[in-house]
Coordinates of C-alpha atoms (C1' of nucleotides) in Angstrom, one line a residue:
Chain A
M244 CA 0.0 0.0 0.0
N245 CA 2.9 2.4 -0.7
P246 CA 2.6 5.4 1.5
P247 CA 3.6 8.7 0.0
V248 CA 7.4 9.1 0.1
P249 CA 8.4 11.9 2.5
S250 CA 11.3 12.9 0.2
T251 CA 11.2 15.9 -2.1
S252 CA 7.9 14.7 -3.3
G253 CA 8.4 13.2 -6.8
A254 CA 5.7 14.5 -9.0
A255 CA 5.8 18.0 -7.6
T256 CA 9.3 18.6 -8.9
R257 CA 8.1 19.6 -12.3
E258 CA 5.8 22.2 -10.8
R259 CA 8.6 23.4 -8.5
L260 CA 10.8 23.9 -11.6
L261 CA 8.1 25.8 -13.5
R262 CA 7.4 28.0 -10.5
A263 CA 11.1 28.7 -9.9
A264 CA 11.6 29.8 -13.5
I265 CA 8.6 32.2 -13.2
G266 CA 9.9 33.7 -10.1
I267 CA 13.4 34.2 -11.4
V268 CA 12.3 35.7 -14.7
A269 CA 9.8 38.0 -12.9
G270 CA 12.4 39.2 -10.5
D271 CA 15.6 39.5 -12.5
G272 CA 14.8 39.0 -16.2
M273 CA 15.1 36.2 -18.7
A274 CA 18.9 36.3 -18.7
A275 CA 18.9 35.4 -15.0
A276 CA 16.9 32.3 -15.6
T277 CA 19.9 30.0 -16.0
T278 CA 19.6 26.2 -15.5
A279 CA 21.7 26.6 -12.3
A280 CA 19.5 29.3 -10.9
I281 CA 16.2 27.5 -11.7
A282 CA 17.4 24.3 -10.2
A283 CA 18.7 26.0 -7.0
E284 CA 15.5 28.0 -6.6
A285 CA 13.5 24.8 -7.0
G286 CA 15.7 23.0 -4.5
V287 CA 16.9 20.3 -6.9
A288 CA 20.1 19.5 -8.7
E289 CA 20.8 20.9 -12.2
G290 CA 20.8 17.5 -13.8
T291 CA 17.3 16.8 -12.5
L292 CA 15.9 19.6 -14.7
Y293 CA 16.6 17.4 -17.7
R294 CA 14.6 14.5 -16.4
H295 CA 11.5 16.8 -16.6
F296 CA 12.2 18.9 -19.7
E297 CA 14.2 18.4 -22.8
S298 CA 15.9 21.7 -22.5
K299 CA 15.7 25.0 -20.7
D300 CA 13.8 26.5 -23.5
D301 CA 11.1 23.8 -23.3
L302 CA 10.8 24.5 -19.6
L303 CA 10.2 28.2 -20.2
I304 CA 7.7 27.6 -23.0
A305 CA 5.8 25.1 -20.8
A306 CA 5.7 27.7 -18.0
Y307 CA 4.3 30.3 -20.4
R308 CA 1.5 28.1 -21.7
Q309 CA 0.5 27.0 -18.3
M310 CA 0.4 30.5 -17.0
K311 CA -1.7 31.8 -19.9
N312 CA -4.1 28.9 -19.5
E313 CA -4.6 29.6 -15.8
V314 CA -5.3 33.2 -16.4
F315 CA -7.9 32.3 -19.0
I316 CA -9.7 30.0 -16.7
M317 CA -9.8 32.5 -13.9
A318 CA -11.0 35.3 -16.1
A319 CA -13.7 33.2 -17.8
A320 CA -15.0 32.2 -14.4
G321 CA -15.4 35.8 -13.3
V322 CA -17.8 36.9 -16.1
D323 CA -21.6 36.8 -16.1
T324 CA -22.6 36.3 -19.8
S325 CA -26.2 37.3 -19.2
M326 CA -25.5 41.0 -18.8
S327 CA -25.8 43.8 -21.5
P328 CA -22.7 44.0 -23.7
P329 CA -21.4 47.3 -22.1
E330 CA -21.7 45.9 -18.6
R331 CA -20.2 42.7 -19.7
L332 CA -17.3 44.4 -21.3
K333 CA -16.4 46.2 -18.1
Q334 CA -16.8 43.1 -16.0
T335 CA -14.7 41.1 -18.4
W336 CA -12.0 43.7 -18.5
K337 CA -11.8 43.7 -14.7
A338 CA -11.9 39.9 -14.5
I339 CA -8.9 39.6 -16.8
Y340 CA -7.1 42.4 -14.9
L341 CA -7.7 40.7 -11.5
A342 CA -6.7 37.3 -12.9
Y343 CA -3.3 38.7 -13.8
R344 CA -3.0 40.7 -10.6
A345 CA -3.7 37.5 -8.6
D346 CA -0.3 36.3 -9.7
R347 CA 2.0 39.2 -10.5
D348 CA 5.0 37.1 -10.9
A349 CA 3.2 35.1 -13.6
F350 CA 2.2 38.4 -15.3
A351 CA 5.8 39.8 -15.2
F352 CA 7.1 36.5 -16.4
G353 CA 4.7 36.6 -19.4
Q354 CA 5.7 40.1 -20.4
R355 CA 9.3 39.2 -20.4
F356 CA 8.9 35.9 -22.1
A357 CA 6.8 37.5 -24.8
E358 CA 9.6 39.9 -25.6
S359 CA 12.2 37.2 -25.8
A360 CA 13.2 35.3 -28.9
L361 CA 11.5 32.2 -27.4
A362 CA 8.1 33.7 -28.0
Q363 CA 8.5 33.1 -31.7
R364 CA 9.1 29.5 -31.0
E365 CA 6.0 29.3 -28.8
G366 CA 3.9 30.4 -31.8
G367 CA 1.3 32.5 -30.1
E368 CA -0.9 29.5 -29.3
A369 CA -1.2 30.5 -25.7
A370 CA -2.8 33.8 -26.5
R371 CA -5.8 32.5 -28.5
A372 CA -7.8 31.5 -25.4
I373 CA -8.0 35.1 -24.2
G374 CA -8.5 36.3 -27.7
K375 CA -11.7 34.3 -28.0
I376 CA -13.3 36.2 -25.0
V377 CA -12.8 39.4 -26.9
V378 CA -14.2 38.1 -30.1
D379 CA -17.5 36.9 -28.4
L380 CA -17.8 40.2 -26.6
R381 CA -17.5 42.2 -29.7
R382 CA -20.0 40.2 -31.6
A383 CA -22.6 40.5 -28.9
G384 CA -22.1 44.3 -28.6
I385 CA -22.4 44.9 -32.4
A386 CA -25.5 42.8 -32.6
S387 CA -27.1 44.8 -29.8
G388 CA -26.0 48.1 -31.5
D389 CA -23.9 49.2 -28.6
F390 CA -20.4 48.9 -30.1
K391 CA -18.7 50.4 -33.2
N392 CA -18.1 47.9 -36.0
L393 CA -14.3 48.1 -35.9
P394 CA -11.9 45.3 -36.8
V395 CA -11.7 42.6 -34.1
D396 CA -7.9 42.9 -33.8
L397 CA -8.1 46.7 -33.3
L398 CA -10.7 46.3 -30.6
G399 CA -8.7 43.5 -29.0
N400 CA -5.7 45.7 -28.8
L401 CA -7.6 48.6 -27.3
F402 CA -9.0 46.2 -24.8
L403 CA -5.9 44.4 -23.7
A404 CA -3.3 47.2 -23.9
P405 CA -4.5 49.0 -20.7
V406 CA -4.5 45.7 -18.8
S407 CA -0.8 45.3 -19.5
Y408 CA 0.1 48.9 -18.9
L409 CA -1.7 49.2 -15.6
L410 CA -0.3 46.0 -14.3
K411 CA 3.2 47.1 -15.2
S412 CA 2.6 50.2 -13.1
E413 CA 1.5 48.1 -10.2
I414 CA 4.7 46.0 -10.4
K415 CA 6.6 49.3 -10.2
G416 CA 4.7 50.1 -7.0
R417 CA 1.6 52.1 -8.1
K418 CA -1.4 50.5 -6.4
W419 CA -4.7 51.3 -8.3
T420 CA -7.8 51.7 -6.3
D421 CA -10.9 49.9 -7.2
A422 CA -12.4 53.2 -8.4
E423 CA -9.5 53.8 -10.7
L424 CA -9.8 50.3 -12.1
D425 CA -13.5 51.0 -12.8
A426 CA -12.5 54.3 -14.4
A427 CA -10.1 52.4 -16.7
A428 CA -12.8 49.8 -17.6
S429 CA -15.1 52.7 -18.4
A430 CA -12.5 54.3 -20.6
V431 CA -12.1 51.0 -22.5
L432 CA -15.8 50.8 -22.9
A433 CA -15.9 54.4 -24.2
G434 CA -13.4 53.5 -26.9
W435 CA -15.6 50.6 -28.1
R436 CA -19.0 52.4 -27.8
K437 CA -20.8 53.8 -30.9
Chain B
M292 CA 44.6 69.5 -45.8
N293 CA 43.7 66.0 -44.6
P294 CA 41.0 64.6 -47.0
P295 CA 38.4 62.4 -45.3
V296 CA 39.9 58.9 -44.8
P297 CA 38.2 56.4 -46.9
S298 CA 38.4 53.7 -44.3
T299 CA 35.7 52.7 -41.8
S300 CA 35.1 56.4 -41.0
G301 CA 36.3 57.0 -37.4
A302 CA 33.7 58.9 -35.6
A303 CA 30.8 57.1 -37.2
T304 CA 31.9 53.8 -35.5
R305 CA 30.0 54.6 -32.3
E306 CA 26.8 55.2 -34.3
R307 CA 27.3 52.0 -36.3
L308 CA 27.6 50.0 -33.0
L309 CA 24.4 51.6 -31.6
R310 CA 22.5 50.9 -34.8
A311 CA 23.9 47.3 -35.0
A312 CA 22.7 46.6 -31.4
I313 CA 19.3 48.0 -32.2
G314 CA 18.9 45.9 -35.3
I315 CA 20.0 42.6 -33.6
V316 CA 17.8 43.1 -30.6
A317 CA 14.8 44.0 -32.7
G318 CA 15.4 41.0 -34.9
D319 CA 16.5 38.2 -32.5
G320 CA 16.1 39.5 -29.0
M321 CA 18.3 40.7 -26.2
A322 CA 20.1 37.4 -25.8
A323 CA 21.3 37.5 -29.4
A324 CA 23.0 40.9 -28.9
T325 CA 26.4 39.4 -27.9
T326 CA 29.5 41.6 -28.2
A327 CA 30.6 39.3 -31.1
A328 CA 27.3 39.8 -33.0
I329 CA 27.2 43.5 -32.5
A330 CA 30.8 44.0 -33.6
A331 CA 30.3 41.8 -36.7
E332 CA 27.1 43.6 -37.7
A333 CA 28.8 47.0 -37.3
G334 CA 31.7 45.7 -39.3
V335 CA 34.4 46.2 -36.6
A336 CA 36.4 44.0 -34.4
E337 CA 35.1 43.0 -31.0
G338 CA 37.8 44.8 -29.1
T339 CA 36.9 48.1 -30.9
L340 CA 33.5 48.1 -29.1
Y341 CA 35.3 48.7 -25.8
R342 CA 37.0 51.9 -27.2
H343 CA 33.5 53.4 -27.5
F344 CA 31.7 51.9 -24.5
E345 CA 32.7 50.7 -21.1
S346 CA 30.7 47.6 -21.4
K347 CA 28.1 45.9 -23.5
D348 CA 25.4 47.1 -21.0
D349 CA 26.5 50.7 -21.4
L350 CA 26.2 50.4 -25.1
L351 CA 22.6 49.1 -24.8
I352 CA 21.6 51.7 -22.3
A353 CA 23.1 54.4 -24.6
A354 CA 21.1 53.0 -27.5
Y355 CA 17.9 53.1 -25.5
R356 CA 18.3 56.7 -24.3
Q357 CA 19.2 57.9 -27.8
M358 CA 16.2 56.1 -29.3
K359 CA 13.7 57.6 -26.8
N360 CA 15.1 61.0 -27.3
E361 CA 14.7 60.9 -31.1
V362 CA 11.1 59.7 -30.8
F363 CA 10.4 62.5 -28.4
I364 CA 11.8 65.1 -30.8
M365 CA 9.9 63.7 -33.7
A366 CA 6.7 63.5 -31.8
A367 CA 6.9 67.0 -30.4
A368 CA 7.5 68.4 -33.8
G369 CA 4.3 66.9 -35.1
V370 CA 2.0 68.7 -32.8
D371 CA 0.2 72.0 -33.1
T372 CA -0.3 73.3 -29.6
S373 CA -2.9 75.9 -30.6
M374 CA -5.8 73.5 -31.2
S375 CA -8.5 72.5 -28.8
P376 CA -7.5 69.9 -26.3
P377 CA -9.5 67.1 -27.8
E378 CA -8.1 67.7 -31.3
R379 CA -4.7 68.1 -29.8
L380 CA -4.9 64.8 -28.0
K381 CA -5.7 62.9 -31.2
Q382 CA -3.0 64.7 -33.1
T383 CA -0.4 64.0 -30.4
W384 CA -1.4 60.4 -30.2
K385 CA -0.9 60.0 -33.9
A386 CA 2.4 61.9 -33.8
I387 CA 3.8 59.6 -31.2
Y388 CA 2.6 56.6 -33.1
L389 CA 4.1 57.8 -36.4
A390 CA 7.3 58.7 -34.7
Y391 CA 7.7 55.1 -33.5
R392 CA 6.5 53.6 -36.7
A393 CA 9.1 55.6 -38.6
D394 CA 11.7 53.3 -37.0
R395 CA 10.2 50.0 -36.1
D396 CA 13.5 48.4 -35.2
A397 CA 14.0 51.2 -32.7
F398 CA 10.6 50.5 -31.3
A399 CA 11.0 46.8 -31.1
F400 CA 14.4 47.3 -29.5
G401 CA 12.8 49.6 -26.9
Q402 CA 10.1 47.0 -26.0
R403 CA 12.7 44.3 -25.5
F404 CA 15.1 46.4 -23.6
A405 CA 12.4 47.6 -21.3
E406 CA 11.6 44.0 -20.3
S407 CA 15.2 43.2 -19.7
A408 CA 17.0 43.5 -16.3
L409 CA 19.0 46.4 -17.8
A410 CA 15.9 48.6 -17.7
Q411 CA 16.2 48.8 -14.0
R412 CA 19.7 50.1 -14.3
E413 CA 18.6 52.7 -16.8
G414 CA 16.3 54.2 -14.2
G415 CA 13.4 55.3 -16.4
E416 CA 15.0 58.6 -17.2
A417 CA 14.5 58.1 -20.9
A418 CA 10.7 58.0 -20.5
R419 CA 10.2 61.3 -18.8
A420 CA 10.4 63.3 -22.0
I421 CA 7.3 61.6 -23.5
G422 CA 5.6 61.7 -20.1
K423 CA 5.8 65.5 -20.1
I424 CA 3.8 65.7 -23.3
V425 CA 0.9 63.8 -21.7
V426 CA 1.0 65.9 -18.5
D427 CA 0.7 69.2 -20.5
L428 CA -2.1 67.8 -22.6
R429 CA -4.1 66.6 -19.5
R430 CA -3.8 70.0 -17.8
A431 CA -5.0 71.9 -20.9
G432 CA -8.0 69.5 -21.3
I433 CA -9.1 69.7 -17.6
A434 CA -8.8 73.5 -17.7
S435 CA -11.0 73.7 -20.7
G436 CA -13.5 71.3 -19.2
D437 CA -13.1 68.6 -21.9
F438 CA -11.3 65.9 -19.9
K439 CA -12.1 63.9 -16.8
N440 CA -10.1 64.8 -13.8
L441 CA -8.3 61.4 -13.5
P442 CA -4.8 60.8 -12.1
V443 CA -2.1 61.7 -14.6
D444 CA -0.5 58.3 -14.5
L445 CA -3.8 56.6 -15.2
L446 CA -4.4 58.8 -18.2
G447 CA -0.9 58.4 -19.3
N448 CA -1.3 54.6 -19.3
L449 CA -4.5 54.8 -21.2
F450 CA -2.8 57.0 -23.7
L451 CA 0.4 55.1 -24.3
A452 CA -0.8 51.5 -24.0
P453 CA -2.5 51.4 -27.4
V454 CA 0.5 53.0 -29.1
S455 CA 2.6 50.1 -28.0
Y456 CA 0.0 47.4 -28.7
L457 CA -0.9 48.6 -32.2
L458 CA 2.8 48.9 -33.1
K459 CA 3.5 45.3 -31.9
S460 CA 0.7 44.2 -34.2
E461 CA 2.4 46.0 -37.1
I462 CA 5.7 44.3 -36.4
K463 CA 3.8 41.0 -36.6
G464 CA 2.6 42.1 -40.1
R465 CA -0.8 43.8 -39.5
K466 CA -0.7 47.1 -41.4
W467 CA -3.2 49.6 -39.9
T468 CA -4.9 52.0 -42.3
D469 CA -5.0 55.7 -41.6
A470 CA -8.7 55.4 -40.8
E471 CA -8.0 52.7 -38.3
L472 CA -5.3 54.8 -36.6
D473 CA -7.8 57.7 -36.5
A474 CA -10.3 55.3 -34.9
A475 CA -7.8 54.3 -32.3
A476 CA -6.9 58.0 -31.6
S477 CA -10.7 58.7 -31.2
A478 CA -11.0 55.7 -28.8
V479 CA -8.2 57.1 -26.6
L480 CA -9.9 60.5 -26.7
A481 CA -13.2 58.9 -25.7
G482 CA -11.5 57.4 -22.7
W483 CA -10.3 60.8 -21.5
R484 CA -13.4 62.8 -22.2
K485 CA -15.9 63.9 -19.6
Chain C
dG205 C1' 14.3 10.2 -10.1
dT206 C1' 17.9 12.5 -8.1
dC207 C1' 22.5 13.6 -7.2
dT208 C1' 27.6 14.7 -8.2
dA209 C1' 30.8 15.3 -11.4
dT210 C1' 32.3 16.9 -15.9
dA211 C1' 32.5 17.8 -21.0
dT212 C1' 31.9 21.4 -24.2
dT213 C1' 30.8 25.9 -25.9
dT214 C1' 30.2 30.6 -25.7
dG215 C1' 30.2 35.0 -23.5
dG216 C1' 32.3 39.4 -21.9
dA217 C1' 36.4 41.7 -21.5
dT218 C1' 41.6 42.7 -21.9
dA219 C1' 46.6 42.9 -23.9
dG220 C1' 49.5 44.4 -27.1
dA221 C1' 51.0 45.1 -32.0
dC222 C1' 50.0 48.2 -35.7
Chain D
dG34 C1' 41.4 53.8 -33.1
dT35 C1' 41.4 49.4 -34.8
dC36 C1' 42.7 44.6 -35.1
dT37 C1' 44.3 39.8 -33.6
dA38 C1' 44.8 36.8 -30.0
dT39 C1' 43.7 35.3 -25.6
dC40 C1' 42.1 34.9 -20.7
dC41 C1' 38.6 33.7 -17.5
dA42 C1' 34.0 32.9 -16.0
dA43 C1' 29.6 31.1 -16.7
dA44 C1' 26.1 28.4 -19.2
dT45 C1' 23.8 24.3 -21.3
dA46 C1' 23.8 19.7 -21.3
dT47 C1' 25.4 14.8 -20.4
dA48 C1' 27.4 10.6 -17.8
dG49 C1' 27.2 7.5 -14.4
dA50 C1' 26.7 6.3 -9.4
dC51 C1' 23.0 5.8 -6.0

DNA sequence: GTCTATATTTGGATAGAC
DNA sequence: GTCTATCCAAATATAGAC
């Protein structure tokens, strides 16, 4: 009946490595995420890393995809699809914002990863989940006559750009109040409205 | 009477190195900007780099500051300060956008540099010039009663975020029409308006 | 699966001739 | 000021014992 081994808990090692990479990149940049640093932060030997990932790059790409997926799930859970499109837009914007804010290291990691050469190898697959939320929102709002009929990628950029910028400010130490976040969501809505 | 030497033109070497670094980072990321690669791209020997800069980091920081400064000068030149604040906001937004678009490599370099650990060493000094444009604009619009009285850093983020995101799309191949850029400028204005 | 070496390559930076 | 040659440190990845 094999009781759980009290050692450094086998299956969790992979998660520890992913989390370690995210923390290091968020704190000190992609260049600081060496195999030695990641292994040390995860509390395992450097060679162990290669039992779980084919290469350092693979580890970082896996961390990126997992992070994006988690944010998508959190954001989707925070939205009530029965509201009017304008209200739904504001709520969705805040849900995505709060999902990222819940794990600032993950957000900072994502920003830095996305500007690295590795992002090209990732292919942009991770971003499509969030993109779909925006597409659905736009369609509903155009059908109801609330939103301007602008290209989906333009509206998507106008929607997501402030998320990223306000979060970057928070990482630098500027804490936004709830009222300020509401104001930002309203500003995004104003940009979409007819 | 010393005619200009036909060789690799002495004083221009520094500029060539800066330009080479920008091109490499824009194309292949910060990690690709090794001293060997920069020197090769500039057409000089690796050792020569250290006659012009104390270190590779110094070179990259110098490139960042120079790039930000050039964009600021271009953007400031493209604005007519006698217009009404709403019109001026749209014009300023487009001027900054076009200034970055005029040199996409410089923009991409800036994005990547800003997400690297070096950005902390730079200190954010380079960004203050553009920041001042936004501060002045906000003050004029609040005085005239056109804009909401929101914190300057919030408005600054709502103003600059779409610049960055739309340019990133362009780098990936999406060419915005002039009408779409006008729509984006109007959306930013809508976010600021009372 | 994990650890302790270690092989191999590449990076930043310097020395010294021209 | 520029080049060639070189030093030294650090990084990715592997080998082999436990």
